[in-house]
Coordinates of C-alpha atoms and ligand atoms in Angstrom, one line a residue:
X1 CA 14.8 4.1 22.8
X2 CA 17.3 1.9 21.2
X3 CA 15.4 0.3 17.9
X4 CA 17.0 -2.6 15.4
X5 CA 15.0 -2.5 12.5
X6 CA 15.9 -6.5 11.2
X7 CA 15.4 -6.1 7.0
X8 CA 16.8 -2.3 6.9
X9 CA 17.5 -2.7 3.3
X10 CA 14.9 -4.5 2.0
X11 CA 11.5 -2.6 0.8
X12 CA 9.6 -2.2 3.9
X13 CA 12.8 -2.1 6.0
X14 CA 13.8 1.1 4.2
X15 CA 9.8 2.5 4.6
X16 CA 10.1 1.7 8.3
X17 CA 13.4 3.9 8.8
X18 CA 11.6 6.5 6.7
X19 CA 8.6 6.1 8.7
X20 CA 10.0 6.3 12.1
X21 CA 11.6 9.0 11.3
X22 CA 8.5 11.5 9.9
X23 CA 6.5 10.3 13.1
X24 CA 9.5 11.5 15.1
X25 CA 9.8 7.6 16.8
X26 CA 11.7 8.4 19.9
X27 CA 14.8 6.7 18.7
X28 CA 17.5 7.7 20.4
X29 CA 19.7 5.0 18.2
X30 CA 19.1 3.1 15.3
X31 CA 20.9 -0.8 15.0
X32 CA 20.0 -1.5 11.4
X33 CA 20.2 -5.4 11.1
X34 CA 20.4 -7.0 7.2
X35 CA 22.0 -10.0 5.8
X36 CA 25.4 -11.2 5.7
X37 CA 25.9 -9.4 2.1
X38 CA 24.7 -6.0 3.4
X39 CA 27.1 -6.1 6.5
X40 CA 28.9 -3.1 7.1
X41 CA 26.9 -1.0 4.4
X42 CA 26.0 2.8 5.7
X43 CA 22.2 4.3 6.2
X44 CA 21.0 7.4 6.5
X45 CA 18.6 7.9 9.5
X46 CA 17.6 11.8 10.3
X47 CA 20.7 12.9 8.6
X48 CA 23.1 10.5 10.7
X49 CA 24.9 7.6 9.2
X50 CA 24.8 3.8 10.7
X51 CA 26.9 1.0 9.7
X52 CA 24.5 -2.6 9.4
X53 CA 25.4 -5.2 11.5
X54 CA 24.6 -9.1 12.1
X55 CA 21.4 -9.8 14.2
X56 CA 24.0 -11.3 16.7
X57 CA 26.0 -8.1 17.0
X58 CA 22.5 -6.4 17.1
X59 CA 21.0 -8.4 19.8
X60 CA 24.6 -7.8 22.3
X61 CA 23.6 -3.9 21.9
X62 CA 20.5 -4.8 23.7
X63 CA 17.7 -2.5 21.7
X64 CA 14.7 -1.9 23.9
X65 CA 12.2 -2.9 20.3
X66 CA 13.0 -4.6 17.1
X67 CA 11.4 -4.2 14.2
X68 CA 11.3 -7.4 11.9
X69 CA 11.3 -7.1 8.1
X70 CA 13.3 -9.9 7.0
X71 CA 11.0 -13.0 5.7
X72 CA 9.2 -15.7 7.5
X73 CA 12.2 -18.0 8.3
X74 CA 14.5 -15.2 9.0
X75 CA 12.2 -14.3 11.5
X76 CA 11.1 -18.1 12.9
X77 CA 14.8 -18.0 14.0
X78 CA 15.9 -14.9 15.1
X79 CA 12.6 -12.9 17.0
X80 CA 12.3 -15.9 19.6
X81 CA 16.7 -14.8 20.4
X82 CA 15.2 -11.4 20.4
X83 CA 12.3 -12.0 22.7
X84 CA 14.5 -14.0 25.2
X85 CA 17.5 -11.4 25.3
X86 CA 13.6 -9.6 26.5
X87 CA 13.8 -7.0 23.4
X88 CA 10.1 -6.3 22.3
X89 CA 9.9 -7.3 18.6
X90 CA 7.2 -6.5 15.9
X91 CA 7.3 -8.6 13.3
X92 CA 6.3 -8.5 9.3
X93 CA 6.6 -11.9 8.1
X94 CA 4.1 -14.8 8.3
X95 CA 5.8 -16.4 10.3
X96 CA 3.9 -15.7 13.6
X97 CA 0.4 -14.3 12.5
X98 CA -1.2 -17.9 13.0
X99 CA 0.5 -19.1 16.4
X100 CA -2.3 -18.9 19.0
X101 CA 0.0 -17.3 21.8
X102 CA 1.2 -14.2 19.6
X103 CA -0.9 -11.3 19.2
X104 CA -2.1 -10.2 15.7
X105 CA -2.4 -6.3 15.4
X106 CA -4.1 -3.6 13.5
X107 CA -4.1 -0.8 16.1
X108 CA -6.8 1.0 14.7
X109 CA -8.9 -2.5 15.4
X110 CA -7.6 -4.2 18.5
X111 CA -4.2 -2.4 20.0
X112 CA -6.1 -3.0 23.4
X113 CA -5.3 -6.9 22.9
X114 CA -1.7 -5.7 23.9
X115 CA -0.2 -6.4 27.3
X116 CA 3.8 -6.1 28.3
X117 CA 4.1 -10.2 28.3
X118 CA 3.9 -10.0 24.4
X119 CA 7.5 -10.4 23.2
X120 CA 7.0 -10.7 19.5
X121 CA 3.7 -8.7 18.1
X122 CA 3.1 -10.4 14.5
X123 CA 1.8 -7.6 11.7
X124 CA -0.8 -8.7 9.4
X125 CA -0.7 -9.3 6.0
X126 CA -0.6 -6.2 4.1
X127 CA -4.1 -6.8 2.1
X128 CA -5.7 -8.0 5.5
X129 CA -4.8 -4.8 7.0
X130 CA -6.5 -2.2 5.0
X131 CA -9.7 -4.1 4.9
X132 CA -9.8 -5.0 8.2
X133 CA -9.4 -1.3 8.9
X134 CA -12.2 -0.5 6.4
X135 CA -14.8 -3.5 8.2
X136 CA -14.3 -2.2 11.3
X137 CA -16.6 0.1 12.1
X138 CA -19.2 -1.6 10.1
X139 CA -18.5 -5.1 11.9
X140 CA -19.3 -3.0 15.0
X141 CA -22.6 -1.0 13.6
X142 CA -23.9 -4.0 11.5
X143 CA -22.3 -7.5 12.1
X144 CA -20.9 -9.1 9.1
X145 CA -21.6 -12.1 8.1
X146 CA -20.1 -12.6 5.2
X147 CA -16.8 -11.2 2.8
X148 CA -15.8 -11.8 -0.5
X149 CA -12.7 -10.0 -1.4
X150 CA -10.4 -9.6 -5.1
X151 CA -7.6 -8.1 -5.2
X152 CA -4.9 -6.0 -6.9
X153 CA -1.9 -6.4 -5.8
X154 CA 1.2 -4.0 -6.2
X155 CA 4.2 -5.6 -6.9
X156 CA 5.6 -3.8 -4.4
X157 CA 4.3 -6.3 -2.2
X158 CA 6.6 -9.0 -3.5
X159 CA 10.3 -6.6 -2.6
X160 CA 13.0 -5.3 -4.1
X161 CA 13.7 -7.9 -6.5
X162 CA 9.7 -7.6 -7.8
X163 CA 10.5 -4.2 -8.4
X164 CA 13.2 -4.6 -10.6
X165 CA 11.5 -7.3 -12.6
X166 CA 8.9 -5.0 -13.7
X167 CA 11.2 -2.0 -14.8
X168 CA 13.3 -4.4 -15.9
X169 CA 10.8 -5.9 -18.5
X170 CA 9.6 -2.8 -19.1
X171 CA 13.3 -1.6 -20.6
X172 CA 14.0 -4.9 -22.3
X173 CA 16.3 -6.0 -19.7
X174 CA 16.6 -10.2 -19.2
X175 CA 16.8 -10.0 -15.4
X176 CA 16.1 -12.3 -12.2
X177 CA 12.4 -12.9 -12.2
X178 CA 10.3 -12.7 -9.0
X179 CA 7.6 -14.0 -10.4
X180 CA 6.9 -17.3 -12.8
X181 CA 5.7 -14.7 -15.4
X182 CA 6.0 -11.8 -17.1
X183 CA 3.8 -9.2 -15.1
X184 CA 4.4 -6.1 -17.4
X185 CA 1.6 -5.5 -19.0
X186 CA 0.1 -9.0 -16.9
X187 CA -2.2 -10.1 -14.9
X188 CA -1.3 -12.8 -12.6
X189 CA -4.1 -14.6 -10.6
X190 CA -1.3 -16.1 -8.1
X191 CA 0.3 -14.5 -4.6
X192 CA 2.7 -16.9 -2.9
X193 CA 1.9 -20.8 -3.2
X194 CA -1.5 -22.6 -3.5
X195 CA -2.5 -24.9 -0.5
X196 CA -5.0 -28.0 -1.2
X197 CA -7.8 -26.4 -0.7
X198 CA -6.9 -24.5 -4.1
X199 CA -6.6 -21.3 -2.6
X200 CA -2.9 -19.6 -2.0
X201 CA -1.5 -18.8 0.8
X202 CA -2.1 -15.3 0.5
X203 CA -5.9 -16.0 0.2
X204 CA -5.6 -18.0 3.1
X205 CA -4.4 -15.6 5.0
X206 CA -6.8 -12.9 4.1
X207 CA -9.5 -15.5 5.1
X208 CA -8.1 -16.7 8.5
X209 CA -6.2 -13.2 9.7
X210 CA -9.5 -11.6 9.8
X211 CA -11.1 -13.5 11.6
X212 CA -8.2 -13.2 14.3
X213 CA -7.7 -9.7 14.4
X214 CA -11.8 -8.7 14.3
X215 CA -11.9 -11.5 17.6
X216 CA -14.8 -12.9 15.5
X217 CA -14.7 -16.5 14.0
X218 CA -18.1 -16.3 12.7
X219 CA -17.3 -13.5 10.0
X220 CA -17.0 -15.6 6.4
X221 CA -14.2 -14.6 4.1
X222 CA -13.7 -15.9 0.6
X223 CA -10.3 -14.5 -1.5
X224 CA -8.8 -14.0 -4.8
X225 CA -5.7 -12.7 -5.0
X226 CA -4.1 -11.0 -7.9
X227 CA -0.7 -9.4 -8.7
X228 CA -1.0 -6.5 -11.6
X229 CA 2.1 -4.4 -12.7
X230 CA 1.4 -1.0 -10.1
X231 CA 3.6 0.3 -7.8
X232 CA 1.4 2.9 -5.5
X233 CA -0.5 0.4 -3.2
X234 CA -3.0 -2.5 -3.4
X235 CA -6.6 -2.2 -4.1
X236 CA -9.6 -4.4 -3.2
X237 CA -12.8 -4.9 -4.7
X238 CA -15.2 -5.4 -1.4
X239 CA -18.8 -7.6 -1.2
X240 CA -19.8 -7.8 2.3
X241 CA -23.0 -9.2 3.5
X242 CA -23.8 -8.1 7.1
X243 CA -26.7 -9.3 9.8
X244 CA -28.6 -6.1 9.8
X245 CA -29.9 -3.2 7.1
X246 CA -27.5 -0.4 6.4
X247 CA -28.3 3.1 5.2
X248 CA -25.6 3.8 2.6
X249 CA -25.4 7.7 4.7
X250 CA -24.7 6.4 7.3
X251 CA -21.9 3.7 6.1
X252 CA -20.3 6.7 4.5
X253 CA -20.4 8.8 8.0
X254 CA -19.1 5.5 9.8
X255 CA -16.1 5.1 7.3
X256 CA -15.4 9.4 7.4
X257 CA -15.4 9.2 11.4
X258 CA -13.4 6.1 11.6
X259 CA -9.3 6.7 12.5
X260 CA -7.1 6.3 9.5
X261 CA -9.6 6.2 6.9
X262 CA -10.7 8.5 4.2
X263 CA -13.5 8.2 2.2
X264 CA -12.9 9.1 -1.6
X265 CA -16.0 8.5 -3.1
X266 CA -18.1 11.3 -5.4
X267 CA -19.0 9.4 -8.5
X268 CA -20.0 12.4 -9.9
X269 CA -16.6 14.3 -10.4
X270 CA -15.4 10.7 -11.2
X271 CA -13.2 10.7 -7.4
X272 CA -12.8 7.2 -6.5
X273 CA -9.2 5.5 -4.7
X274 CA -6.3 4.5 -6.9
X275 CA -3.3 3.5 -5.7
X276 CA -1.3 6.4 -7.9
X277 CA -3.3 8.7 -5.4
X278 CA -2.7 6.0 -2.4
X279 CA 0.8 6.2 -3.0
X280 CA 3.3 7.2 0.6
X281 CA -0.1 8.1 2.3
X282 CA -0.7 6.0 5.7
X283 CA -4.3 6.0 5.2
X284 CA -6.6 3.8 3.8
X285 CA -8.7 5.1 0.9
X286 CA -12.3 3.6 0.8
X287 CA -14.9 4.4 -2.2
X288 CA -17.1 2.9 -4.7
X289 CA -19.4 2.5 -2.2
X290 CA -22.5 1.4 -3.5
X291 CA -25.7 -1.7 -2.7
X292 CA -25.3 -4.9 -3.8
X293 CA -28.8 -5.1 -5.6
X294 CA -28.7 -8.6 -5.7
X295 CA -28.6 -9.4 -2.4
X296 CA -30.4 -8.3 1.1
X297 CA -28.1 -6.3 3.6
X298 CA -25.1 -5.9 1.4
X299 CA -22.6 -3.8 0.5
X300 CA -20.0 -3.2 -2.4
X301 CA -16.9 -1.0 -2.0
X302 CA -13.3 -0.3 -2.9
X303 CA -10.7 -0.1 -0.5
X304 CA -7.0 1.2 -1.5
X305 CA -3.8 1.3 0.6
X306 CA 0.1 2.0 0.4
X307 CA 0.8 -2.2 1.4
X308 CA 4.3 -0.4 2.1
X309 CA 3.1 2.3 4.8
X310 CA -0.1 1.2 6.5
X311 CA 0.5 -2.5 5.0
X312 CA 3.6 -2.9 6.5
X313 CA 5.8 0.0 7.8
X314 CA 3.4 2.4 9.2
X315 CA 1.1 -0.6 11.0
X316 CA 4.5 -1.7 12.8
X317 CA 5.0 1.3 13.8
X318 CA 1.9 2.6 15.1
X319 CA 2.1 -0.6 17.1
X320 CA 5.2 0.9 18.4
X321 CA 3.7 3.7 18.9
X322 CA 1.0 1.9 21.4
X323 CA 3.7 0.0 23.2
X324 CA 6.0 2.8 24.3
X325 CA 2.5 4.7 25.3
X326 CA 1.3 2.5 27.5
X327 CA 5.0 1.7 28.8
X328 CA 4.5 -2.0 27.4
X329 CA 8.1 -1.9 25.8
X330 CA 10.7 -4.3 27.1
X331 CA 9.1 -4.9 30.6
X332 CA 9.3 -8.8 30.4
X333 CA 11.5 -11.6 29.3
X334 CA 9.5 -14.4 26.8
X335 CA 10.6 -18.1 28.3
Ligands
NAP401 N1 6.4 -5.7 0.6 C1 5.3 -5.7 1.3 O1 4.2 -5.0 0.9 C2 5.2 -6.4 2.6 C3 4.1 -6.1 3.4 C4 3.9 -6.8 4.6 C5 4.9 -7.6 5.0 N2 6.0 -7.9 4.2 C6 7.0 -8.8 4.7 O2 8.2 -8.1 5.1 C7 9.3 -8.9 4.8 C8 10.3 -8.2 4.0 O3 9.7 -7.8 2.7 P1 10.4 -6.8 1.7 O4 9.3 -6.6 0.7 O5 11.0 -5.6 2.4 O6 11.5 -7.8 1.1 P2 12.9 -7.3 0.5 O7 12.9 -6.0 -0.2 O8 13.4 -8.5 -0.3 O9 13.9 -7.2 1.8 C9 14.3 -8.2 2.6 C10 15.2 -7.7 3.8 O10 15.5 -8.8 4.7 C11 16.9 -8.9 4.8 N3 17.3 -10.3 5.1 C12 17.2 -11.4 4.3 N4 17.7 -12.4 4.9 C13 18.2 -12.0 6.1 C14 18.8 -12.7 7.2 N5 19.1 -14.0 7.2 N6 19.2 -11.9 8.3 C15 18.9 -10.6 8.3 N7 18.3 -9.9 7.3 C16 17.9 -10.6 6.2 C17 17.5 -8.4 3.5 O11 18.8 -8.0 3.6 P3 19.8 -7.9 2.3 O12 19.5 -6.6 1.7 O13 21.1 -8.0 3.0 O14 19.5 -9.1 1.5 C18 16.5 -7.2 3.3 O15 16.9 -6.1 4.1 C19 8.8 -10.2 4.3 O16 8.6 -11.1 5.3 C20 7.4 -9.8 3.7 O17 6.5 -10.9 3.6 C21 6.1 -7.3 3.0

């Protein structure tokens, strides 16, 4: 399969390439796509070297899938060319989570929503996706009724130039900032721009992405984001409120059986998730698990993911992954 990974040199564009590669993606050649500064740069791919082209040189070499990792209005512009030259692209950005005629996918949760008329597949938010893929199986056993999430954000999730801001602080260094503040040794209460409601858009999309990728508008989600100075992955604190009574055996059984999770939670020999442990892992790490006293039917947990692997990179690809298994790659052309 011919892939164009859009974003190849960005954060999660260089965890996708890595990721394709250690799931042994049948890529039979790689059009690595960045923007106009990173043109003609090389990358390694399994040991072979590619030269990075313009999205219009990418789209004339007719890749069967693209892989989009390349911000919200790169992607506005450039998936619908993609779609319409009828290359399949999965997409990372914002940019089409929220539009009613694009599918929103956490394979683990609802792959089966995928047909070969979807052009451009939009992956979730990375926080979204590890709790999503946490509720799951409990949604199905217990019916939630209610979520309220905080989390703690890796500044990973912000890219490269996040990244450099924190070591950069870190060694004295008067760099570009990312973020309004200082985050070494911070706490900032802000990810991406508040809306009127008073919430930000990340919260926002924690709130209304869950609701689209569980097929369940009744489920309740409240959200504060946060950004703190780690690198390994984001964590969540977890309150969920469900319909029906739980046995707190049974949850843990649930989470254990469920695919891509792994339940790290023995109070006793202080085992727990952190995303140190979390860290290039493409599961999502679920402990902490514990009644809320307060409260009838409800449950408190911590959930911790690699946002750059299942997040971002390894989500896309497992939707790949679907796709070219059920043959849905490339069949159709979007009008
Ligand atoms: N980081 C996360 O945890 C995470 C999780 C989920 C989703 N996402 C989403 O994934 C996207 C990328 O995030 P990131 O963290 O990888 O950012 P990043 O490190 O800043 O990388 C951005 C990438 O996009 C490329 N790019 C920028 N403008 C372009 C254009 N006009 N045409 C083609 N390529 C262009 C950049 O190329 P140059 O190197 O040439 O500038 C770079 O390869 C964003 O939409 C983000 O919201 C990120």
């Amino acid at each position: 399969m011919k892939v164009a990974v859009v974003g190849a040199t960005g954060l999660v564009g260089t965890k996708m390439l890595q990721v394709l590669a250690e799931r042994n993606f049948p890529v039979t050649e790689l059009i690595p796509v960045a923007s106009e500064k990173s043109i003609g740069k090389e990358i390694t791919f399994k040991g072979k070297q590619y030269k990075v082209v313009s999205v219009e040189d990418a789209i004339k070499q007719k890749p069967d899938l693209a892989l989009f990792s390349a911000g919200g209005s790169t992607s506005l512009i450039q998936a619908p060319l993609f779609a319409a030259a009828g290359i399949t692209v999965v997409d990372n950005s914002s940019a089409w989570r929220m539009d009613p005629t694009k599918k929103l996918v956490v394979p683990e949760v609802n792959a089966d929503v995928l047909t070969a008329d979807d052009k451009i597949i939009a992956n979730p938010n990375c926080s979204t996706i590890q709790m999503v893929v946490a509720l799951k199986p409990l949604h199905d056993k217990y019916k939630i009724k209610r979520v309220v999430v905080s989390t703690y954000q890796s500044v990973t999730g912000t890219g490269v130039k996040a990244v450099d801001q924190l070591f950069n602080e870190r060694n004295g260094i008067d760099g570009p900032k990312a973020y309004p503040y200082t985050i070494d040794l911070n706490v900032i209460p802000q990810i991406d721009v508040f809306t009127e409601n008073g919430y930000t858009k990340e919260e926002m999309k924690m709130i209304l992405e869950t609701k689209k990728i569980m097929g369940d508008d009744s489920i309740r989600v409240t959200a504060t984001t946060v950004r703190i100075p780690v690198m390994g992955g984001h964590s969540e604190s977890v309150n969920v409120e469900f319909e029906n009574d739980f046995d707190l055996a049974e949850v843990r059984e649930l989470l254990s059986n469920a695919p891509g999770i792994i339940v790290t939670d023995d109070t006793a020999n202080l085992k727990y998730p952190m995303p140190l442990d979390a860290h290039d892992k493409d599961e999502v790490f679920v402990g902490r698990i514990r009644r809320d006293e307060t409260q009838d039917n409800t449950l408190n947990c911590w959930i911790v993911s690699d946002n750059l692997r299942k997040g971002a990179a390894t989500n896309a690809v497992q939707i790949a992954e679907y796709l070219a298994a059920k043959n849905l790659i490339g069949q159709a052309v979007e009008a």
